[in-house]
JSON list of C-alpha atoms in Angstrom, two decimals:
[
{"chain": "A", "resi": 172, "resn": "UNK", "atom": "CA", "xyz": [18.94, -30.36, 140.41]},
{"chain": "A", "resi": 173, "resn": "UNK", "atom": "CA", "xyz": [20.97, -26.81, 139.78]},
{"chain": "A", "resi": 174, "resn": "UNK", "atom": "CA", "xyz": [23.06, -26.69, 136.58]},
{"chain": "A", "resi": 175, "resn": "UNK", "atom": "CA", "xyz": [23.94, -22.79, 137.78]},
{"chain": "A", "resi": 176, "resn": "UNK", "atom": "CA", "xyz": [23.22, -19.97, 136.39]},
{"chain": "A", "resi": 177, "resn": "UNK", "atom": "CA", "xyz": [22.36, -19.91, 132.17]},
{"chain": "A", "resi": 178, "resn": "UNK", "atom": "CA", "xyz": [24.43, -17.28, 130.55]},
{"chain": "A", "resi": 179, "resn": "UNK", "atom": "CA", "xyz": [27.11, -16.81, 133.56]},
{"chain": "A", "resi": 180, "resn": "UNK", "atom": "CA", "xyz": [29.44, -19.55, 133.23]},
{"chain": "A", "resi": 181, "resn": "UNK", "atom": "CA", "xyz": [33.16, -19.62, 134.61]},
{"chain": "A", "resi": 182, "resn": "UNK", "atom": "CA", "xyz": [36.27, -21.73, 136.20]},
{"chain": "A", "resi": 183, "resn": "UNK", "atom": "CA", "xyz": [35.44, -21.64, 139.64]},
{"chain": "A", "resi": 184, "resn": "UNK", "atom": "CA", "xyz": [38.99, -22.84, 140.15]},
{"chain": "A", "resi": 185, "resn": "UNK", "atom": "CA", "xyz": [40.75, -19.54, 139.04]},
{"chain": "A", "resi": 186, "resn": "UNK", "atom": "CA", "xyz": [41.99, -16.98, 140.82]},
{"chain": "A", "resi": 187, "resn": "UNK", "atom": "CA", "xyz": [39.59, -14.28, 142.43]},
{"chain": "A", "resi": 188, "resn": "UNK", "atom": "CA", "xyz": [41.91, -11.70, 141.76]},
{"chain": "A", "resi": 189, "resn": "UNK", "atom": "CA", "xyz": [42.35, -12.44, 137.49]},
{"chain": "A", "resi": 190, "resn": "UNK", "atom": "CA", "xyz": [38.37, -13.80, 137.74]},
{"chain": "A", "resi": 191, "resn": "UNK", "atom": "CA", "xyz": [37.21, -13.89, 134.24]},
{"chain": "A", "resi": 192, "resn": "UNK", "atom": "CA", "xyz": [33.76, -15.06, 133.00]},
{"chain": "A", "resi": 193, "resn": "UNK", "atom": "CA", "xyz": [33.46, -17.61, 129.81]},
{"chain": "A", "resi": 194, "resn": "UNK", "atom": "CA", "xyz": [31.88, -16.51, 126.36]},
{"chain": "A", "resi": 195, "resn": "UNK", "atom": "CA", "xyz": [29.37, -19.24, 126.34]},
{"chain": "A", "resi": 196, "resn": "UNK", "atom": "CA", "xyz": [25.93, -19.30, 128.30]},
{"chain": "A", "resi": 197, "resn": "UNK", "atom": "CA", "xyz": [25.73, -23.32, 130.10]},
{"chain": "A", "resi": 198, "resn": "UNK", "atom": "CA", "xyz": [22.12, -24.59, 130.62]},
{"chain": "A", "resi": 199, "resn": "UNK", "atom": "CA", "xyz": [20.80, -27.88, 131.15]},
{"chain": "A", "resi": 200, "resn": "UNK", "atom": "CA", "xyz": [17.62, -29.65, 130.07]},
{"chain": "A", "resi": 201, "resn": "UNK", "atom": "CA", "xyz": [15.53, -32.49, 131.65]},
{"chain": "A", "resi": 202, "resn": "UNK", "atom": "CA", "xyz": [13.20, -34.54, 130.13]},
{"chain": "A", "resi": 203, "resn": "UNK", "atom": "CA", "xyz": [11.06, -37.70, 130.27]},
{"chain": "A", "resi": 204, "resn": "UNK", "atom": "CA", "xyz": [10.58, -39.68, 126.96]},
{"chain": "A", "resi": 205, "resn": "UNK", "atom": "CA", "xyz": [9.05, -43.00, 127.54]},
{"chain": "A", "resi": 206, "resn": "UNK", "atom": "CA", "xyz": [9.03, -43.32, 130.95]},
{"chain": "A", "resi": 207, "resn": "UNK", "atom": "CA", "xyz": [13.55, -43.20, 130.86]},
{"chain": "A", "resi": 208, "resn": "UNK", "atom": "CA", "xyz": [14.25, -39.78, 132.41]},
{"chain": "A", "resi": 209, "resn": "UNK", "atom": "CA", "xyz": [17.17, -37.36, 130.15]},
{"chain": "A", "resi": 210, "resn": "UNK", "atom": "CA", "xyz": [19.15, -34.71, 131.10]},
{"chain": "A", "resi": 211, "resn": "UNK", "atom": "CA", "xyz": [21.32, -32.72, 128.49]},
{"chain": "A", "resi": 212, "resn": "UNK", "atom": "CA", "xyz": [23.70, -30.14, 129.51]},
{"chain": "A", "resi": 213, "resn": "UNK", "atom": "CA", "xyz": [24.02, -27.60, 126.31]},
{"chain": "A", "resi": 214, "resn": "UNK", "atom": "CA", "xyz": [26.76, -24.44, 125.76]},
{"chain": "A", "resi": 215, "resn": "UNK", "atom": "CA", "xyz": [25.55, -21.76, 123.46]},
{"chain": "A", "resi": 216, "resn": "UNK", "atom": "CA", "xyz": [28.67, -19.59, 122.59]},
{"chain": "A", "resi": 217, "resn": "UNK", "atom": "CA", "xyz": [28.43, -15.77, 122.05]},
{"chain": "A", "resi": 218, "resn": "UNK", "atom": "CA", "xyz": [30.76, -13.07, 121.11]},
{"chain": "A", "resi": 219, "resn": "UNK", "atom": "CA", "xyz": [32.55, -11.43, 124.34]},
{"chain": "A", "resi": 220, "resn": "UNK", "atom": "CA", "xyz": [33.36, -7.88, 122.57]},
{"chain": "A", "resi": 221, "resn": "UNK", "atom": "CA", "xyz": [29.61, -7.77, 121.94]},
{"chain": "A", "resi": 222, "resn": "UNK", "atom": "CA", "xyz": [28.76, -8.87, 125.79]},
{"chain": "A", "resi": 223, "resn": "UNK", "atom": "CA", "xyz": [30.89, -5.91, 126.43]},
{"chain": "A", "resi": 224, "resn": "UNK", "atom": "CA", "xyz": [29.17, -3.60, 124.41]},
{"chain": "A", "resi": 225, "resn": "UNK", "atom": "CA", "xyz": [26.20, -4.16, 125.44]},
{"chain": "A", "resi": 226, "resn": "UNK", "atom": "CA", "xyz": [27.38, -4.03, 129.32]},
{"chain": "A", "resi": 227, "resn": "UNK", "atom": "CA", "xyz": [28.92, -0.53, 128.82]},
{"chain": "A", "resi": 228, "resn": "UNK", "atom": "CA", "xyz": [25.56, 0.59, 126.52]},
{"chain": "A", "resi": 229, "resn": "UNK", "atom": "CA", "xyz": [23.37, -0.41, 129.30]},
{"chain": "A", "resi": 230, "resn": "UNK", "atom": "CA", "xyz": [23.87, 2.56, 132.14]},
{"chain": "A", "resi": 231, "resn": "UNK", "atom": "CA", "xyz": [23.90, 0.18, 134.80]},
{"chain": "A", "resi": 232, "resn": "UNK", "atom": "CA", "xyz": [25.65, 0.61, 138.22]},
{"chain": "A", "resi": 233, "resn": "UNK", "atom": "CA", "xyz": [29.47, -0.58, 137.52]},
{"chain": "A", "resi": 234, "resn": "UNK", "atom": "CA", "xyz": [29.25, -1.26, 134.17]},
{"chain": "A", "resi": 235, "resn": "UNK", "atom": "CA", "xyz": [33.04, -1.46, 133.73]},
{"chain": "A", "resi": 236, "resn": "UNK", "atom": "CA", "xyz": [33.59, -3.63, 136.03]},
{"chain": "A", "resi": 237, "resn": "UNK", "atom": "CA", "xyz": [31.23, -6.19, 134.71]},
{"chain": "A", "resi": 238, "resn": "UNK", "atom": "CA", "xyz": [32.29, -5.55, 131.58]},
{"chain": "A", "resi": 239, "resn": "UNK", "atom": "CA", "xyz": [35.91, -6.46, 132.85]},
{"chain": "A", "resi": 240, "resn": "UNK", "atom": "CA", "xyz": [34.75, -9.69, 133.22]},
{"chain": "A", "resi": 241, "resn": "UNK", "atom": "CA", "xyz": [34.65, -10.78, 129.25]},
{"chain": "A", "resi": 242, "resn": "UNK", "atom": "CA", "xyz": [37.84, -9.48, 128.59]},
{"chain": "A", "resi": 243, "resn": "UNK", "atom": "CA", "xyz": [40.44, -11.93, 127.10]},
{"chain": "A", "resi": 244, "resn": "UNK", "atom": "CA", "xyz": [43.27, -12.67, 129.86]},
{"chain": "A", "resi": 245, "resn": "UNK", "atom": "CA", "xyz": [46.80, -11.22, 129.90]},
{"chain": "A", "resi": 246, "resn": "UNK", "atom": "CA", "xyz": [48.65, -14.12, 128.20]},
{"chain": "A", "resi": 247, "resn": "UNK", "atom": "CA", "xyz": [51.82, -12.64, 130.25]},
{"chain": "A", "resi": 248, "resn": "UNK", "atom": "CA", "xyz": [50.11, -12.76, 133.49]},
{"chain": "A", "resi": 249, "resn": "UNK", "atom": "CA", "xyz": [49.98, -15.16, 135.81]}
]
């Protein structure tokens, strides 16, 4: 199984052109206990501003644009 990618979660329902990621990391876990298999999907929130930070500290190739990514949506827009 794929859960995705940890740490990059978004609405892959939402418009390219307003694409926004989400300000929580999804992973998923799978374990056996007692023969009965388990899988837990887990969301570990962090703070966008800081995400953003960081992107724009880091020096890497189109930085703002990633950064762009964690900012909050227009509430006007579309």
């Amino acid at each position: 199984f794929n859960p995705g990618s940890a740490g990059f979660a978004y609405n892959r329902h939402q418009p390219e052109e307003d694409f926004k990621a989400d300000s929580w990391a999804d992973y998923a876990v799978l374990g056996v206990d007692q023969g009965r298999i388990r899988l837990e999907f887990r969301r570990v929130p962090f703070d966008p501003a800081e995400m953003v930070r960081i992107i724009l500290a880091s020096g890497v190739p189109y930085a703002e644009d990633q950064a762009a990514r964690y900012q909050p949506r227009d509430p006007t827009g579309p």
